[in-house]
mmCIF file of C-alpha atoms in Angstrom:
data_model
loop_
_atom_site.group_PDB
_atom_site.id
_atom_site.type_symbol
_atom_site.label_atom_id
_atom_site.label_comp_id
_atom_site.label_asym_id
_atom_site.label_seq_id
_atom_site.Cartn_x
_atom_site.Cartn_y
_atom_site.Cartn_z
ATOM 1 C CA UNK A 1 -2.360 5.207 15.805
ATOM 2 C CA UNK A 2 -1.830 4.185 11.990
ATOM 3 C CA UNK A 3 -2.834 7.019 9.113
ATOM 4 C CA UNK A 4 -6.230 5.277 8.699
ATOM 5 C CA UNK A 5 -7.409 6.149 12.723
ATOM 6 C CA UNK A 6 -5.784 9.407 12.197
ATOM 7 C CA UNK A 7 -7.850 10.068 8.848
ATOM 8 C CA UNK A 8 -10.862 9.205 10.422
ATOM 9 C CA UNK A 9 -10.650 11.195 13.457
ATOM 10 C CA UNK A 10 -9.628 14.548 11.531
ATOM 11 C CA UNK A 11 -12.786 13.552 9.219
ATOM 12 C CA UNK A 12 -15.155 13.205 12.458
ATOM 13 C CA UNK A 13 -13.621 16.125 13.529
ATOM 14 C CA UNK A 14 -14.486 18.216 11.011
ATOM 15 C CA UNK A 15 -17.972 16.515 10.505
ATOM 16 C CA UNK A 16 -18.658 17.870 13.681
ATOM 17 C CA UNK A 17 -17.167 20.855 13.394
ATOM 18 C CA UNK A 18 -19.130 22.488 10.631
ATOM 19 C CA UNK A 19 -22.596 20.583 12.271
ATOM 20 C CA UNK A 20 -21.872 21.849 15.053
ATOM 21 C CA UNK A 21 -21.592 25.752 13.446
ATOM 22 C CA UNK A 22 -24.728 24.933 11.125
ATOM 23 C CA UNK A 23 -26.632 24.148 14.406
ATOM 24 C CA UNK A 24 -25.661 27.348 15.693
ATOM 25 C CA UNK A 25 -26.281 29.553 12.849
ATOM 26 C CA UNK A 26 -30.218 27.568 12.237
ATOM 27 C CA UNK A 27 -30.826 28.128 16.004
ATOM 28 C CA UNK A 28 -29.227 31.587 17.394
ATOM 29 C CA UNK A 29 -27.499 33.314 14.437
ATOM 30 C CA UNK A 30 -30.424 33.495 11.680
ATOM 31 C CA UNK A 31 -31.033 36.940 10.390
ATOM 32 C CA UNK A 32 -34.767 37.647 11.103
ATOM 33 C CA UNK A 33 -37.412 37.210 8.331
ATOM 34 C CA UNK A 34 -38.540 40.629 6.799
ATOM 35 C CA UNK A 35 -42.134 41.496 6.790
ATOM 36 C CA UNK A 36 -44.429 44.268 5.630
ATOM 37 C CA UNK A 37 -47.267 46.362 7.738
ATOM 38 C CA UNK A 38 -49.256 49.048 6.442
ATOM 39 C CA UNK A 39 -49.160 51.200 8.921
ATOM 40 C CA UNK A 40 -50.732 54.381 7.198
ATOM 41 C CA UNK A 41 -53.524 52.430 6.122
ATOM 42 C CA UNK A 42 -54.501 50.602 9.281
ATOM 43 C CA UNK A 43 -53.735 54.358 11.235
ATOM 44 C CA UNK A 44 -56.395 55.869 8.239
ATOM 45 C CA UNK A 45 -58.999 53.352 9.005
ATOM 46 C CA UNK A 46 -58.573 54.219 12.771
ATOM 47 C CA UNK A 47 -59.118 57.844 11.583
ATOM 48 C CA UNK A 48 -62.079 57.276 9.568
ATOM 49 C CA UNK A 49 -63.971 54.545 11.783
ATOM 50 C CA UNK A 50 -63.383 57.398 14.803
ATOM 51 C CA UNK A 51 -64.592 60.213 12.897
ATOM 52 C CA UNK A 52 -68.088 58.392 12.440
ATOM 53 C CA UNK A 53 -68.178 57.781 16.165
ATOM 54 C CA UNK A 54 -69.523 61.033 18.507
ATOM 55 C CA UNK A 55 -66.740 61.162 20.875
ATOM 56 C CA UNK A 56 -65.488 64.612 23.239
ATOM 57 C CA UNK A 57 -61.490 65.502 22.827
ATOM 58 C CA UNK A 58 -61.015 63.431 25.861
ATOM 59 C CA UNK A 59 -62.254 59.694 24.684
ATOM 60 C CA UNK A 60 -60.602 60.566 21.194
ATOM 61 C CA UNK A 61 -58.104 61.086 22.857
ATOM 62 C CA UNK A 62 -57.943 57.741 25.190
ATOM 63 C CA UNK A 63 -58.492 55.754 21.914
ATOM 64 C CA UNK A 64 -55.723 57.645 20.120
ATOM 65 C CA UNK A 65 -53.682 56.010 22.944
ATOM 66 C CA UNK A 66 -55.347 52.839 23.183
ATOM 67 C CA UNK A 67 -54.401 52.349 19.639
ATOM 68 C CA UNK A 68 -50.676 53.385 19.975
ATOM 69 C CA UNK A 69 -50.367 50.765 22.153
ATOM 70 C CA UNK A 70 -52.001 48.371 20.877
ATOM 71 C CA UNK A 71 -49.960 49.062 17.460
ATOM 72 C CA UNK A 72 -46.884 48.283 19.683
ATOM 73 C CA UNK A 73 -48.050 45.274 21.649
ATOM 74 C CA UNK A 74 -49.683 43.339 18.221
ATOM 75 C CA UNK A 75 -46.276 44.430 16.257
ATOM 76 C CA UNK A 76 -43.794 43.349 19.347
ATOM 77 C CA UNK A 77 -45.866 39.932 19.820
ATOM 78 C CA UNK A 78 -45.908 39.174 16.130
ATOM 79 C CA UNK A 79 -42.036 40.102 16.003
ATOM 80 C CA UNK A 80 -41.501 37.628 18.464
ATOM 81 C CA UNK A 81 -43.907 34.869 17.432
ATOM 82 C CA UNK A 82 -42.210 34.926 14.068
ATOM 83 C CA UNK A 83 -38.525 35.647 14.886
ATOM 84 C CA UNK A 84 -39.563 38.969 11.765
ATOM 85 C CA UNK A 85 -38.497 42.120 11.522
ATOM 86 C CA UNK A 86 -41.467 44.335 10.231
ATOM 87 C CA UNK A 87 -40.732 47.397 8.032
ATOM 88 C CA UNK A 88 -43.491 49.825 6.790
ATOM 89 C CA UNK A 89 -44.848 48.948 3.408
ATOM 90 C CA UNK A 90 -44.296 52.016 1.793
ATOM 91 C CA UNK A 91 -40.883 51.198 2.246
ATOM 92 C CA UNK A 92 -40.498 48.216 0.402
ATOM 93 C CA UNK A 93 -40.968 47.920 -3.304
ATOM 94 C CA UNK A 94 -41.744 44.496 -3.682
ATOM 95 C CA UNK A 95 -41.009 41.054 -2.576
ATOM 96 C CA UNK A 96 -41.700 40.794 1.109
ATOM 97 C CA UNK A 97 -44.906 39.030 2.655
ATOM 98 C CA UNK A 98 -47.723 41.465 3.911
ATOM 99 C CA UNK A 99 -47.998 40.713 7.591
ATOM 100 C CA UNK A 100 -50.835 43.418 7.748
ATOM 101 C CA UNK A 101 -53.953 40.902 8.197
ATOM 102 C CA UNK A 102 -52.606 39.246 11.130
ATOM 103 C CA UNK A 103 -51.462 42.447 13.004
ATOM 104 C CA UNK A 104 -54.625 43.939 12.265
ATOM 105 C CA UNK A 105 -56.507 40.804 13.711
ATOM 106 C CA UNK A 106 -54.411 41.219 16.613
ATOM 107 C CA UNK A 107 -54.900 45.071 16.812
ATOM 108 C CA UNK A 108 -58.501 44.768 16.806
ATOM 109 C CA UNK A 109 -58.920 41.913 19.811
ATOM 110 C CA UNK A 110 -56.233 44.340 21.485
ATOM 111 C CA UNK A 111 -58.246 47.581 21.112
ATOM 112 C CA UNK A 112 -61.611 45.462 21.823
ATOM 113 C CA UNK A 113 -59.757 44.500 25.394
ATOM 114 C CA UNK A 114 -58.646 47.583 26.452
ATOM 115 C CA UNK A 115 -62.209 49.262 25.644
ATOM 116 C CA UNK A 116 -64.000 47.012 28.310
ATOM 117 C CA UNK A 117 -61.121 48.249 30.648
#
């Protein structure tokens, strides 16, 4: 093999190298994206929409836990629809996207299922 062959095959090498690592950093490494939810404010509009309702301790109850989980399914299925990691608004000062709309979409169709349970 002459310098030339030898040039070119390092070259390739390392072409295919570094694609090779970019690949793998685009596809498995890729820090999540950060996202914000306001979580106190959708909670508080649980509060207040529940307060105008006539309900006994024991359906306030089921809907308090209705909602918990349907906090966690919306903000575990948006997490992995959107490779995110969601922090609370409050703590973030600025500079992040507000997820909040689209949980809350998905919060409401979840809480809407599990009352015709």
């Amino acid at each position: 093999m002459d310098i030339k062959q030898s040039a070119t095959c390092v070259v390739g090498s390392v072409l295919l190298s570094v694609g090779a690592c970019a690949a793998a950093w685009f596809l498995w490494l890729k820090p999540p994206v950060l996202v914000t939810f306001d979580m106190k404010g959708t909670t508080n509009a649980l509060i207040r929409q529940s307060a105008k309702l006539d309900l006994t301790d024991e359906q306030r109850r089921s809907l308090l836990t209705r909602f918990d989980q349907s906090v966690t399914t919306a903000t575990s299925e948006y997490v992995a629809s959107h490779g995110a990691a969601i922090l609370v608004s409050p703590a973030v000062v600025t500079g992040l996207p507000d997820a909040t709309p689209e949980i809350q979409a998905r919060l409401v169709e979840l809480m809407k299922a599990g009352a015709a349970k």
